[in-house]
mmCIF file of C-alpha atoms in Angstrom:
data_model
loop_
_atom_site.group_PDB
_atom_site.id
_atom_site.type_symbol
_atom_site.label_atom_id
_atom_site.label_comp_id
_atom_site.label_asym_id
_atom_site.label_seq_id
_atom_site.Cartn_x
_atom_site.Cartn_y
_atom_site.Cartn_z
ATOM 1 C CA UNK J 204 308.680 -66.884 254.338
ATOM 2 C CA UNK J 205 306.886 -65.073 251.529
ATOM 3 C CA UNK J 206 303.588 -65.109 253.451
ATOM 4 C CA UNK J 207 305.306 -63.716 256.533
ATOM 5 C CA UNK J 208 306.656 -60.795 254.512
ATOM 6 C CA UNK J 209 303.430 -60.198 252.626
ATOM 7 C CA UNK J 210 301.212 -59.577 255.648
ATOM 8 C CA UNK J 211 303.043 -56.453 256.912
ATOM 9 C CA UNK J 212 303.218 -55.111 253.364
ATOM 10 C CA UNK J 213 299.500 -55.637 252.781
ATOM 11 C CA UNK J 214 298.712 -54.105 256.155
ATOM 12 C CA UNK J 215 300.886 -51.103 255.364
ATOM 13 C CA UNK J 216 299.288 -50.688 251.922
ATOM 14 C CA UNK J 217 295.832 -50.843 253.491
ATOM 15 C CA UNK J 218 296.799 -48.233 256.087
ATOM 16 C CA UNK J 219 298.140 -45.931 253.370
ATOM 17 C CA UNK J 220 294.963 -46.430 251.326
ATOM 18 C CA UNK J 221 292.775 -45.637 254.321
ATOM 19 C CA UNK J 222 294.827 -42.508 254.978
ATOM 20 C CA UNK J 223 294.325 -41.412 251.378
ATOM 21 C CA UNK J 224 290.603 -42.094 251.738
ATOM 22 C CA UNK J 225 290.514 -39.921 254.868
ATOM 23 C CA UNK J 226 292.176 -37.065 252.997
ATOM 24 C CA UNK J 227 289.752 -37.499 250.095
ATOM 25 C CA UNK J 228 286.747 -37.393 252.434
ATOM 26 C CA UNK J 229 288.118 -34.345 254.253
ATOM 27 C CA UNK J 230 288.773 -32.449 251.022
ATOM 28 C CA UNK J 231 285.544 -33.474 249.274
ATOM 29 C CA UNK J 232 283.532 -30.683 250.849
ATOM 30 C CA UNK J 233 280.797 -32.800 252.389
ATOM 31 C CA UNK J 234 279.012 -31.470 255.474
ATOM 32 C CA UNK J 235 281.281 -31.632 258.514
ATOM 33 C CA UNK J 236 279.049 -34.065 260.368
ATOM 34 C CA UNK J 237 279.212 -36.721 257.672
ATOM 35 C CA UNK J 238 282.859 -36.342 256.820
ATOM 36 C CA UNK J 239 283.900 -36.299 260.475
ATOM 37 C CA UNK J 240 281.942 -39.463 261.229
ATOM 38 C CA UNK J 241 283.476 -41.242 258.234
ATOM 39 C CA UNK J 242 286.985 -40.112 259.177
ATOM 40 C CA UNK J 243 286.512 -41.288 262.776
ATOM 41 C CA UNK J 244 285.364 -44.707 261.513
ATOM 42 C CA UNK J 245 288.344 -44.928 259.150
ATOM 43 C CA UNK J 246 290.683 -43.983 261.999
ATOM 44 C CA UNK J 247 289.104 -46.652 264.191
ATOM 45 C CA UNK J 248 289.733 -49.274 261.517
ATOM 46 C CA UNK J 249 293.331 -48.095 261.172
ATOM 47 C CA UNK J 250 294.008 -48.209 264.907
ATOM 48 C CA UNK J 251 292.535 -51.718 265.049
ATOM 49 C CA UNK J 252 294.855 -52.836 262.254
ATOM 50 C CA UNK J 253 297.899 -51.357 263.986
ATOM 51 C CA UNK J 254 296.989 -53.014 267.290
ATOM 52 C CA UNK J 255 296.285 -56.414 265.745
ATOM 53 C CA UNK J 256 299.054 -56.600 263.146
ATOM 54 C CA UNK J 257 301.958 -54.460 264.288
ATOM 55 C CA UNK J 258 301.511 -54.872 268.034
ATOM 56 C CA UNK J 259 300.820 -58.614 267.504
ATOM 57 C CA UNK J 260 297.587 -58.515 269.501
ATOM 58 C CA UNK J 261 296.042 -61.061 267.157
ATOM 59 C CA UNK J 262 298.170 -63.672 268.918
ATOM 60 C CA UNK J 263 297.165 -62.479 272.393
ATOM 61 C CA UNK J 264 294.885 -64.516 274.651
ATOM 62 C CA UNK J 265 291.167 -64.007 274.048
ATOM 63 C CA UNK J 266 290.674 -61.870 277.154
ATOM 64 C CA UNK J 267 293.409 -59.428 276.175
ATOM 65 C CA UNK J 268 292.197 -59.248 272.619
ATOM 66 C CA UNK J 269 288.682 -58.519 273.891
ATOM 67 C CA UNK J 270 290.092 -55.647 275.950
ATOM 68 C CA UNK J 271 291.939 -54.247 272.913
ATOM 69 C CA UNK J 272 288.767 -54.395 270.831
ATOM 70 C CA UNK J 273 286.709 -52.874 273.643
ATOM 71 C CA UNK J 274 289.208 -50.041 274.057
ATOM 72 C CA UNK J 275 289.089 -49.303 270.337
ATOM 73 C CA UNK J 276 285.287 -49.246 270.357
ATOM 74 C CA UNK J 277 285.183 -47.063 273.483
ATOM 75 C CA UNK J 278 287.662 -44.585 271.999
ATOM 76 C CA UNK J 279 285.704 -44.308 268.747
ATOM 77 C CA UNK J 280 282.430 -43.889 270.623
ATOM 78 C CA UNK J 281 283.941 -41.200 272.843
ATOM 79 C CA UNK J 282 285.272 -39.298 269.825
ATOM 80 C CA UNK J 283 281.926 -39.531 268.022
ATOM 81 C CA UNK J 284 279.938 -38.423 271.062
ATOM 82 C CA UNK J 285 282.343 -35.591 271.774
ATOM 83 C CA UNK J 286 282.204 -34.378 268.211
ATOM 84 C CA UNK J 287 278.435 -34.564 267.877
ATOM 85 C CA UNK J 288 277.822 -32.986 271.278
ATOM 86 C CA UNK J 289 280.177 -30.154 270.394
ATOM 87 C CA UNK J 290 278.626 -29.755 266.954
ATOM 88 C CA UNK J 291 275.124 -29.485 268.402
ATOM 89 C CA UNK J 292 276.154 -26.737 270.839
ATOM 90 C CA UNK J 293 277.581 -24.458 268.160
#
């Protein structure tokens, strides 16, 4: 039972840590291109953790899990492309 309770707590602590890291990166004052790319990657990792751990997708059949992973990758790629295309226009 202890292991079953520990996993959500560790996942939550990791999500909170990644959120704090995102805030740190955003407030650090790095160029927008670098900080935005790092924040998008952190957000992708967080969404993957939520899908796998809290939505129980890690127990899903392989095909469904592949679709979840593919969706996460496609969303991150779309955000990155959209940001960099918009940044190059301005």
